[in-house]
């Protein structure tokens, strides 16, 4: 079993930056990667990006260099640094820990971008 806990989020104005954090605990040695997803209002969940256990990152095309996923000190603690936010980034953001087979999810964090 793996537990995933998120922190961060909130309401910001367009053009602002925000950072989300995610910590995995439990059977972390089995984790192959950790990923971020988001669910905009009224839409399906979509992939944002991921970081592998070896530190390789991948991003969805809409990120366009604005978001950075990084490890934050202890392994299996990651950040999602979001810059130049716009209204289309408004969503509930989810962190996941991927294992061979199951995927474990965080509780979700609301990010609202509005003026």
Short mmCIF file of N, CA and C in Angstrom, two decimals:
data_model
loop_
_atom_site.label_atom_id
_atom_site.label_comp_id
_atom_site.label_asym_id
_atom_site.label_seq_id
_atom_site.Cartn_x
_atom_site.Cartn_y
_atom_site.Cartn_z
N UNK A 1 0.83 -1.20 0.00
CA UNK A 1 0.00 0.00 0.00
C UNK A 1 0.86 1.24 0.00
N UNK A 2 0.38 2.24 -0.70
CA UNK A 2 1.06 3.53 -0.78
C UNK A 2 0.05 4.61 -0.43
N UNK A 3 0.46 5.54 0.39
CA UNK A 3 -0.37 6.69 0.72
C UNK A 3 0.21 7.92 0.02
N UNK A 4 -0.68 8.73 -0.55
CA UNK A 4 -0.26 9.93 -1.28
C UNK A 4 -0.97 11.13 -0.67
N UNK A 5 -0.21 12.10 -0.22
CA UNK A 5 -0.78 13.29 0.42
C UNK A 5 -0.29 14.53 -0.32
N UNK A 6 -1.22 15.38 -0.69
CA UNK A 6 -0.91 16.60 -1.43
C UNK A 6 -1.01 17.82 -0.52
N UNK A 7 -0.32 18.89 -0.91
CA UNK A 7 -0.45 20.17 -0.23
C UNK A 7 -0.25 21.28 -1.25
N UNK A 8 -0.67 22.48 -0.86
CA UNK A 8 -0.57 23.63 -1.75
C UNK A 8 -1.90 23.92 -2.40
N UNK A 9 -1.86 24.75 -3.42
CA UNK A 9 -3.07 25.12 -4.13
C UNK A 9 -3.64 26.43 -3.61
N UNK A 10 -4.78 26.82 -4.15
CA UNK A 10 -5.43 28.05 -3.73
C UNK A 10 -5.92 28.86 -4.91
N UNK A 11 -6.18 30.13 -4.66
CA UNK A 11 -6.69 31.04 -5.68
C UNK A 11 -5.64 32.10 -6.00
N UNK A 12 -5.40 32.30 -7.28
CA UNK A 12 -4.41 33.29 -7.70
C UNK A 12 -4.94 34.04 -8.92
N UNK A 13 -4.26 35.14 -9.25
CA UNK A 13 -4.63 35.92 -10.42
C UNK A 13 -3.87 35.41 -11.65
N UNK A 14 -4.39 35.68 -12.84
CA UNK A 14 -3.68 35.29 -14.07
C UNK A 14 -2.26 35.84 -14.09
N UNK A 15 -1.33 35.02 -14.57
CA UNK A 15 0.06 35.40 -14.62
C UNK A 15 0.85 35.03 -13.38
N UNK A 16 0.16 34.57 -12.35
CA UNK A 16 0.81 34.22 -11.09
C UNK A 16 1.43 32.83 -11.15
N UNK A 17 2.16 32.52 -10.09
CA UNK A 17 2.77 31.20 -9.93
C UNK A 17 2.21 30.53 -8.69
N UNK A 18 2.26 29.22 -8.69
CA UNK A 18 1.76 28.43 -7.57
C UNK A 18 2.54 27.12 -7.55
N UNK A 19 2.74 26.58 -6.37
CA UNK A 19 3.45 25.31 -6.25
C UNK A 19 2.62 24.32 -5.46
N UNK A 20 2.50 23.13 -6.00
CA UNK A 20 1.84 22.02 -5.32
C UNK A 20 2.91 21.01 -4.92
N UNK A 21 2.68 20.35 -3.80
CA UNK A 21 3.60 19.32 -3.33
C UNK A 21 2.86 18.01 -3.12
N UNK A 22 3.62 16.93 -3.16
CA UNK A 22 3.02 15.60 -3.04
C UNK A 22 4.04 14.69 -2.37
N UNK A 23 3.59 13.95 -1.38
CA UNK A 23 4.46 13.03 -0.66
C UNK A 23 3.85 11.64 -0.69
N UNK A 24 4.64 10.66 -1.08
CA UNK A 24 4.20 9.27 -1.05
C UNK A 24 4.88 8.57 0.11
N UNK A 25 4.15 7.70 0.78
CA UNK A 25 4.69 6.94 1.90
C UNK A 25 4.14 5.52 1.85
N UNK A 26 4.72 4.65 2.62
CA UNK A 26 4.31 3.25 2.62
C UNK A 26 5.29 2.43 1.81
N UNK A 27 4.81 1.62 0.92
CA UNK A 27 5.65 0.74 0.11
C UNK A 27 6.23 1.50 -1.08
N UNK A 28 6.99 2.54 -0.80
CA UNK A 28 7.46 3.45 -1.86
C UNK A 28 8.52 2.82 -2.74
N UNK A 29 9.17 1.77 -2.27
CA UNK A 29 10.23 1.16 -3.07
C UNK A 29 9.70 0.58 -4.37
N UNK A 30 8.41 0.36 -4.44
CA UNK A 30 7.79 -0.20 -5.65
C UNK A 30 7.34 0.87 -6.65
N UNK A 31 7.44 2.15 -6.26
CA UNK A 31 6.98 3.23 -7.14
C UNK A 31 7.91 3.37 -8.33
N UNK A 32 7.34 3.42 -9.53
CA UNK A 32 8.13 3.60 -10.75
C UNK A 32 8.12 5.05 -11.22
N UNK A 33 7.06 5.76 -10.91
CA UNK A 33 6.98 7.17 -11.27
C UNK A 33 5.87 7.83 -10.45
N UNK A 34 5.89 9.14 -10.44
CA UNK A 34 4.82 9.92 -9.82
C UNK A 34 4.34 10.93 -10.84
N UNK A 35 3.04 11.15 -10.85
CA UNK A 35 2.46 11.96 -11.92
C UNK A 35 1.47 12.97 -11.35
N UNK A 36 1.21 14.00 -12.16
CA UNK A 36 0.19 14.99 -11.85
C UNK A 36 -0.89 14.94 -12.93
N UNK A 37 -2.12 15.02 -12.50
CA UNK A 37 -3.28 15.11 -13.38
C UNK A 37 -4.11 16.29 -12.90
N UNK A 38 -5.07 16.67 -13.71
CA UNK A 38 -6.01 17.70 -13.28
C UNK A 38 -7.38 17.44 -13.90
N UNK A 39 -8.40 17.95 -13.22
CA UNK A 39 -9.77 17.85 -13.73
C UNK A 39 -10.36 19.24 -13.76
N UNK A 40 -10.40 19.88 -14.94
CA UNK A 40 -11.04 21.20 -15.04
C UNK A 40 -12.52 21.08 -14.78
N UNK A 41 -13.20 22.17 -14.43
CA UNK A 41 -14.63 22.12 -14.15
C UNK A 41 -15.41 21.56 -15.33
N UNK A 42 -16.22 20.55 -15.09
CA UNK A 42 -17.07 19.99 -16.12
C UNK A 42 -16.35 19.16 -17.17
N UNK A 43 -15.06 18.86 -16.96
CA UNK A 43 -14.29 18.12 -17.95
C UNK A 43 -13.74 16.83 -17.34
N UNK A 44 -13.19 16.01 -18.23
CA UNK A 44 -12.56 14.78 -17.77
C UNK A 44 -11.18 15.09 -17.19
N UNK A 45 -10.70 14.16 -16.40
CA UNK A 45 -9.35 14.28 -15.86
C UNK A 45 -8.34 14.22 -17.01
N UNK A 46 -7.31 15.04 -16.93
CA UNK A 46 -6.28 15.04 -17.97
C UNK A 46 -4.89 14.98 -17.36
N UNK A 47 -3.99 14.43 -18.14
CA UNK A 47 -2.61 14.26 -17.72
C UNK A 47 -1.87 15.60 -17.77
N UNK A 48 -1.07 15.88 -16.74
CA UNK A 48 -0.27 17.10 -16.70
C UNK A 48 1.20 16.78 -16.94
N UNK A 49 1.73 15.81 -16.21
CA UNK A 49 3.13 15.46 -16.36
C UNK A 49 3.53 14.43 -15.33
N UNK A 50 4.78 13.96 -15.44
CA UNK A 50 5.25 12.92 -14.54
C UNK A 50 6.75 13.02 -14.35
N UNK A 51 7.23 12.35 -13.31
CA UNK A 51 8.66 12.21 -13.09
C UNK A 51 8.92 10.76 -12.70
N UNK A 52 9.90 10.14 -13.34
CA UNK A 52 10.20 8.75 -13.04
C UNK A 52 11.09 8.64 -11.81
N UNK A 53 11.25 7.44 -11.33
CA UNK A 53 12.10 7.20 -10.17
C UNK A 53 13.54 7.62 -10.44
N UNK A 54 13.93 7.65 -11.71
CA UNK A 54 15.29 8.06 -12.07
C UNK A 54 15.38 9.53 -12.42
N UNK A 55 14.27 10.26 -12.25
CA UNK A 55 14.30 11.71 -12.43
C UNK A 55 13.96 12.21 -13.82
N UNK A 56 13.53 11.34 -14.71
CA UNK A 56 13.14 11.76 -16.06
C UNK A 56 11.73 12.34 -16.02
N UNK A 57 11.55 13.48 -16.66
CA UNK A 57 10.25 14.14 -16.65
C UNK A 57 9.59 14.11 -18.02
N UNK A 58 8.28 14.23 -17.99
CA UNK A 58 7.48 14.30 -19.22
C UNK A 58 6.30 15.20 -18.94
N UNK A 59 5.87 15.96 -19.97
CA UNK A 59 4.79 16.91 -19.76
C UNK A 59 3.77 16.83 -20.90
N UNK A 60 2.54 17.18 -20.57
CA UNK A 60 1.51 17.30 -21.59
C UNK A 60 1.81 18.53 -22.45
N UNK A 61 1.40 18.50 -23.70
CA UNK A 61 1.69 19.63 -24.61
C UNK A 61 1.18 20.97 -24.11
N UNK A 62 0.05 20.99 -23.40
CA UNK A 62 -0.51 22.28 -23.00
C UNK A 62 0.36 22.99 -21.94
N UNK A 63 1.28 22.25 -21.30
CA UNK A 63 2.14 22.85 -20.29
C UNK A 63 3.03 23.93 -20.92
N UNK A 64 3.54 23.67 -22.11
CA UNK A 64 4.33 24.65 -22.89
C UNK A 64 5.42 25.32 -22.06
N UNK A 65 6.14 24.56 -21.27
CA UNK A 65 7.26 25.09 -20.51
C UNK A 65 6.87 25.87 -19.27
N UNK A 66 5.59 25.97 -18.96
CA UNK A 66 5.15 26.76 -17.81
C UNK A 66 5.25 26.00 -16.49
N UNK A 67 5.13 24.69 -16.56
CA UNK A 67 5.11 23.87 -15.34
C UNK A 67 6.41 23.08 -15.24
N UNK A 68 6.86 22.87 -14.01
CA UNK A 68 8.05 22.07 -13.76
C UNK A 68 7.77 21.08 -12.64
N UNK A 69 8.05 19.82 -12.92
CA UNK A 69 7.92 18.78 -11.90
C UNK A 69 9.32 18.46 -11.41
N UNK A 70 9.50 18.44 -10.10
CA UNK A 70 10.83 18.18 -9.55
C UNK A 70 10.72 17.40 -8.26
N UNK A 71 11.82 16.77 -7.92
CA UNK A 71 11.90 16.11 -6.63
C UNK A 71 12.26 17.16 -5.59
N UNK A 72 11.70 17.01 -4.40
CA UNK A 72 11.91 18.01 -3.36
C UNK A 72 12.56 17.37 -2.16
N UNK A 73 13.85 17.13 -2.23
CA UNK A 73 14.55 16.57 -1.10
C UNK A 73 14.35 15.07 -1.04
N UNK A 74 13.61 14.57 -0.03
CA UNK A 74 13.43 13.11 0.10
C UNK A 74 12.80 12.53 -1.16
N UNK A 75 13.24 11.34 -1.52
CA UNK A 75 12.66 10.69 -2.68
C UNK A 75 11.17 10.45 -2.43
N UNK A 76 10.41 10.50 -3.52
CA UNK A 76 8.97 10.32 -3.47
C UNK A 76 8.27 11.52 -2.83
N UNK A 77 8.97 12.63 -2.79
CA UNK A 77 8.38 13.92 -2.48
C UNK A 77 8.60 14.79 -3.70
N UNK A 78 7.53 15.19 -4.36
CA UNK A 78 7.68 15.96 -5.59
C UNK A 78 6.89 17.25 -5.54
N UNK A 79 7.32 18.19 -6.37
CA UNK A 79 6.62 19.46 -6.52
C UNK A 79 6.11 19.61 -7.94
N UNK A 80 5.06 20.40 -8.07
CA UNK A 80 4.59 20.87 -9.37
C UNK A 80 4.62 22.39 -9.29
N UNK A 81 5.62 22.98 -9.90
CA UNK A 81 5.75 24.43 -9.95
C UNK A 81 5.02 24.92 -11.19
N UNK A 82 4.02 25.75 -11.00
CA UNK A 82 3.19 26.24 -12.10
C UNK A 82 3.39 27.74 -12.24
N UNK A 83 3.82 28.16 -13.41
CA UNK A 83 4.08 29.57 -13.68
C UNK A 83 3.16 30.09 -14.77
N UNK A 84 3.00 31.40 -14.80
CA UNK A 84 2.19 32.05 -15.83
C UNK A 84 0.82 31.38 -15.96
N UNK A 85 0.17 31.24 -14.84
CA UNK A 85 -1.13 30.57 -14.81
C UNK A 85 -2.19 31.41 -15.52
N UNK A 86 -3.13 30.72 -16.13
CA UNK A 86 -4.27 31.39 -16.75
C UNK A 86 -5.55 30.68 -16.33
N UNK A 87 -6.67 31.23 -16.73
CA UNK A 87 -7.96 30.70 -16.28
C UNK A 87 -8.17 29.25 -16.70
N UNK A 88 -7.57 28.86 -17.80
CA UNK A 88 -7.73 27.48 -18.25
C UNK A 88 -7.01 26.47 -17.37
N UNK A 89 -6.16 26.96 -16.47
CA UNK A 89 -5.47 26.08 -15.53
C UNK A 89 -6.31 25.82 -14.28
N UNK A 90 -7.46 26.46 -14.19
CA UNK A 90 -8.35 26.21 -13.06
C UNK A 90 -8.82 24.76 -13.09
N UNK A 91 -8.59 24.05 -11.99
CA UNK A 91 -8.90 22.63 -11.95
C UNK A 91 -8.62 22.09 -10.56
N UNK A 92 -9.07 20.87 -10.34
CA UNK A 92 -8.61 20.11 -9.18
C UNK A 92 -7.42 19.30 -9.65
N UNK A 93 -6.31 19.45 -8.97
CA UNK A 93 -5.07 18.78 -9.35
C UNK A 93 -4.86 17.56 -8.46
N UNK A 94 -4.46 16.48 -9.09
CA UNK A 94 -4.26 15.22 -8.39
C UNK A 94 -2.84 14.72 -8.61
N UNK A 95 -2.25 14.19 -7.57
CA UNK A 95 -0.95 13.54 -7.65
C UNK A 95 -1.18 12.04 -7.59
N UNK A 96 -0.38 11.29 -8.31
CA UNK A 96 -0.50 9.84 -8.23
C UNK A 96 0.88 9.21 -8.13
N UNK A 97 0.91 8.08 -7.48
CA UNK A 97 2.12 7.26 -7.40
C UNK A 97 1.85 5.99 -8.19
N UNK A 98 2.69 5.76 -9.17
CA UNK A 98 2.48 4.64 -10.06
C UNK A 98 3.40 3.48 -9.69
N UNK A 99 2.78 2.30 -9.61
CA UNK A 99 3.52 1.07 -9.38
C UNK A 99 3.26 0.13 -10.55
N UNK A 100 3.98 -0.94 -10.67
CA UNK A 100 3.57 -1.94 -11.64
C UNK A 100 2.21 -2.49 -11.24
N UNK A 101 1.17 -2.11 -11.95
CA UNK A 101 -0.18 -2.51 -11.58
C UNK A 101 -0.96 -1.34 -11.02
N UNK A 102 -1.06 -1.23 -9.68
CA UNK A 102 -1.92 -0.20 -9.11
C UNK A 102 -1.34 1.21 -9.21
N UNK A 103 -2.24 2.17 -9.15
CA UNK A 103 -1.87 3.58 -9.09
C UNK A 103 -2.60 4.17 -7.89
N UNK A 104 -1.87 4.87 -7.05
CA UNK A 104 -2.44 5.43 -5.84
C UNK A 104 -2.57 6.93 -5.99
N UNK A 105 -3.69 7.48 -5.49
CA UNK A 105 -4.03 8.87 -5.73
C UNK A 105 -4.04 9.70 -4.46
N UNK A 106 -3.65 10.95 -4.63
CA UNK A 106 -3.80 11.92 -3.57
C UNK A 106 -5.24 12.40 -3.47
N UNK A 107 -5.48 13.28 -2.50
CA UNK A 107 -6.84 13.71 -2.20
C UNK A 107 -7.35 14.79 -3.15
N UNK A 108 -6.47 15.37 -3.94
CA UNK A 108 -6.89 16.44 -4.85
C UNK A 108 -6.73 17.80 -4.20
N UNK A 109 -6.35 18.78 -5.01
CA UNK A 109 -6.13 20.15 -4.53
C UNK A 109 -6.73 21.13 -5.53
N UNK A 110 -7.54 22.04 -5.05
CA UNK A 110 -8.17 23.01 -5.94
C UNK A 110 -7.21 24.14 -6.27
N UNK A 111 -7.10 24.44 -7.55
CA UNK A 111 -6.36 25.61 -8.05
C UNK A 111 -7.33 26.45 -8.85
N UNK A 112 -7.49 27.69 -8.46
CA UNK A 112 -8.41 28.60 -9.15
C UNK A 112 -7.63 29.82 -9.62
N UNK A 113 -7.74 30.10 -10.91
CA UNK A 113 -7.05 31.25 -11.50
C UNK A 113 -8.11 32.21 -12.03
N UNK A 114 -8.21 33.36 -11.40
CA UNK A 114 -9.21 34.33 -11.84
C UNK A 114 -8.77 35.73 -11.41
N UNK A 115 -9.31 36.72 -12.12
CA UNK A 115 -9.01 38.09 -11.78
C UNK A 115 -10.16 38.69 -10.99
#
